[in-house]
């Protein structure tokens, strides 16, 4: 399938949010509380002339998607970038073309396409500063073979989800990294 066909296969943002079960509340919280800086208006006007569209590969259970997509949607709205969503696990044929480091199905993955359906860029799954936070958090986990590994991993994921929701620095890192990708 072409990227154009994948785009048309996708859900709208509202359809994606409506089907969410795990992270919908936090997703909406971030969306409602993140504001685009007004000084970036010239960038949005420039992006509007490019007539970009985007395909977002995601899943509701993904904490990174909970953080990144609401911020991306604010940028997309300001830049008039129509965006459609595909669930990663139902669209592995496309996902496998956008593996992180050539091996991982990390999400979200945003694929930017032009008016002819040709790829012009990608973003995801994390801003570099957020990746550093994740690396530091994972480094403190006990080894996989340890009896308490699963328990500690679950605690860590709860901590990360709360940090994503509450630390606006993370929001800013994501926004700046998305902006840099689109410049």
Tab-separated table of N, CA, C and O in Angstrom, residues 6 9 11 19 57-59 86-93:
chain	number	residue	atom	x	y	z
A	6	UNK	N	-2.446	4.405	3.086
A	6	UNK	CA	-2.389	4.272	4.545
A	6	UNK	C	-3.064	5.470	5.208
A	6	UNK	O	-3.797	5.312	6.190
A	9	UNK	N	-6.739	5.159	5.132
A	9	UNK	CA	-7.203	4.049	5.964
A	9	UNK	C	-7.340	4.468	7.434
A	9	UNK	O	-8.117	3.892	8.186
A	11	UNK	N	-7.790	6.564	11.141
A	11	UNK	CA	-8.867	7.215	11.907
A	11	UNK	C	-8.557	8.703	12.043
A	11	UNK	O	-7.393	9.098	12.025
A	19	UNK	N	-11.865	5.849	20.913
A	19	UNK	CA	-11.661	4.417	21.112
A	19	UNK	C	-10.657	4.116	22.226
A	19	UNK	O	-10.461	2.965	22.586
A	57	UNK	N	1.299	6.260	13.797
A	57	UNK	CA	1.211	4.873	14.259
A	57	UNK	C	1.264	4.917	15.781
A	57	UNK	O	2.194	5.500	16.366
A	58	UNK	N	0.284	4.300	16.430
A	58	UNK	CA	0.165	4.436	17.874
A	58	UNK	C	-0.642	3.294	18.469
A	58	UNK	O	-1.191	2.462	17.749
A	59	UNK	N	-0.717	3.273	19.783
A	59	UNK	CA	-1.606	2.385	20.542
A	59	UNK	C	-1.955	3.111	21.845
A	59	UNK	O	-1.125	3.842	22.406
A	86	UNK	N	-3.330	5.227	12.862
A	86	UNK	CA	-3.397	3.780	12.644
A	86	UNK	C	-2.879	3.091	13.896
A	86	UNK	O	-1.852	3.501	14.456
A	87	UNK	N	-3.570	2.046	14.313
A	87	UNK	CA	-3.098	1.264	15.450
A	87	UNK	C	-1.934	0.392	15.001
A	87	UNK	O	-2.029	-0.322	14.007
A	88	UNK	N	-0.844	0.506	15.723
A	88	UNK	CA	0.380	-0.209	15.340
A	88	UNK	C	0.146	-1.696	15.168
A	88	UNK	O	0.546	-2.284	14.167
A	89	UNK	N	-0.491	-2.324	16.161
A	89	UNK	CA	-0.603	-3.780	16.169
A	89	UNK	C	-1.499	-4.322	15.058
A	89	UNK	O	-1.437	-5.502	14.733
A	90	UNK	N	-2.317	-3.452	14.470
A	90	UNK	CA	-3.170	-3.859	13.357
A	90	UNK	C	-2.573	-3.478	12.002
A	90	UNK	O	-3.163	-3.773	10.967
A	91	UNK	N	-1.421	-2.812	12.035
A	91	UNK	CA	-0.821	-2.300	10.804
A	91	UNK	C	0.688	-2.523	10.796
A	91	UNK	O	1.472	-1.613	10.514
A	92	UNK	N	1.081	-3.750	11.090
A	92	UNK	CA	2.501	-4.076	11.201
A	92	UNK	C	3.237	-3.941	9.867
A	92	UNK	O	4.443	-3.651	9.851
A	93	UNK	N	2.537	-4.114	8.767
A	93	UNK	CA	3.173	-3.963	7.453
A	93	UNK	C	3.762	-2.557	7.311
A	93	UNK	O	4.889	-2.381	6.837
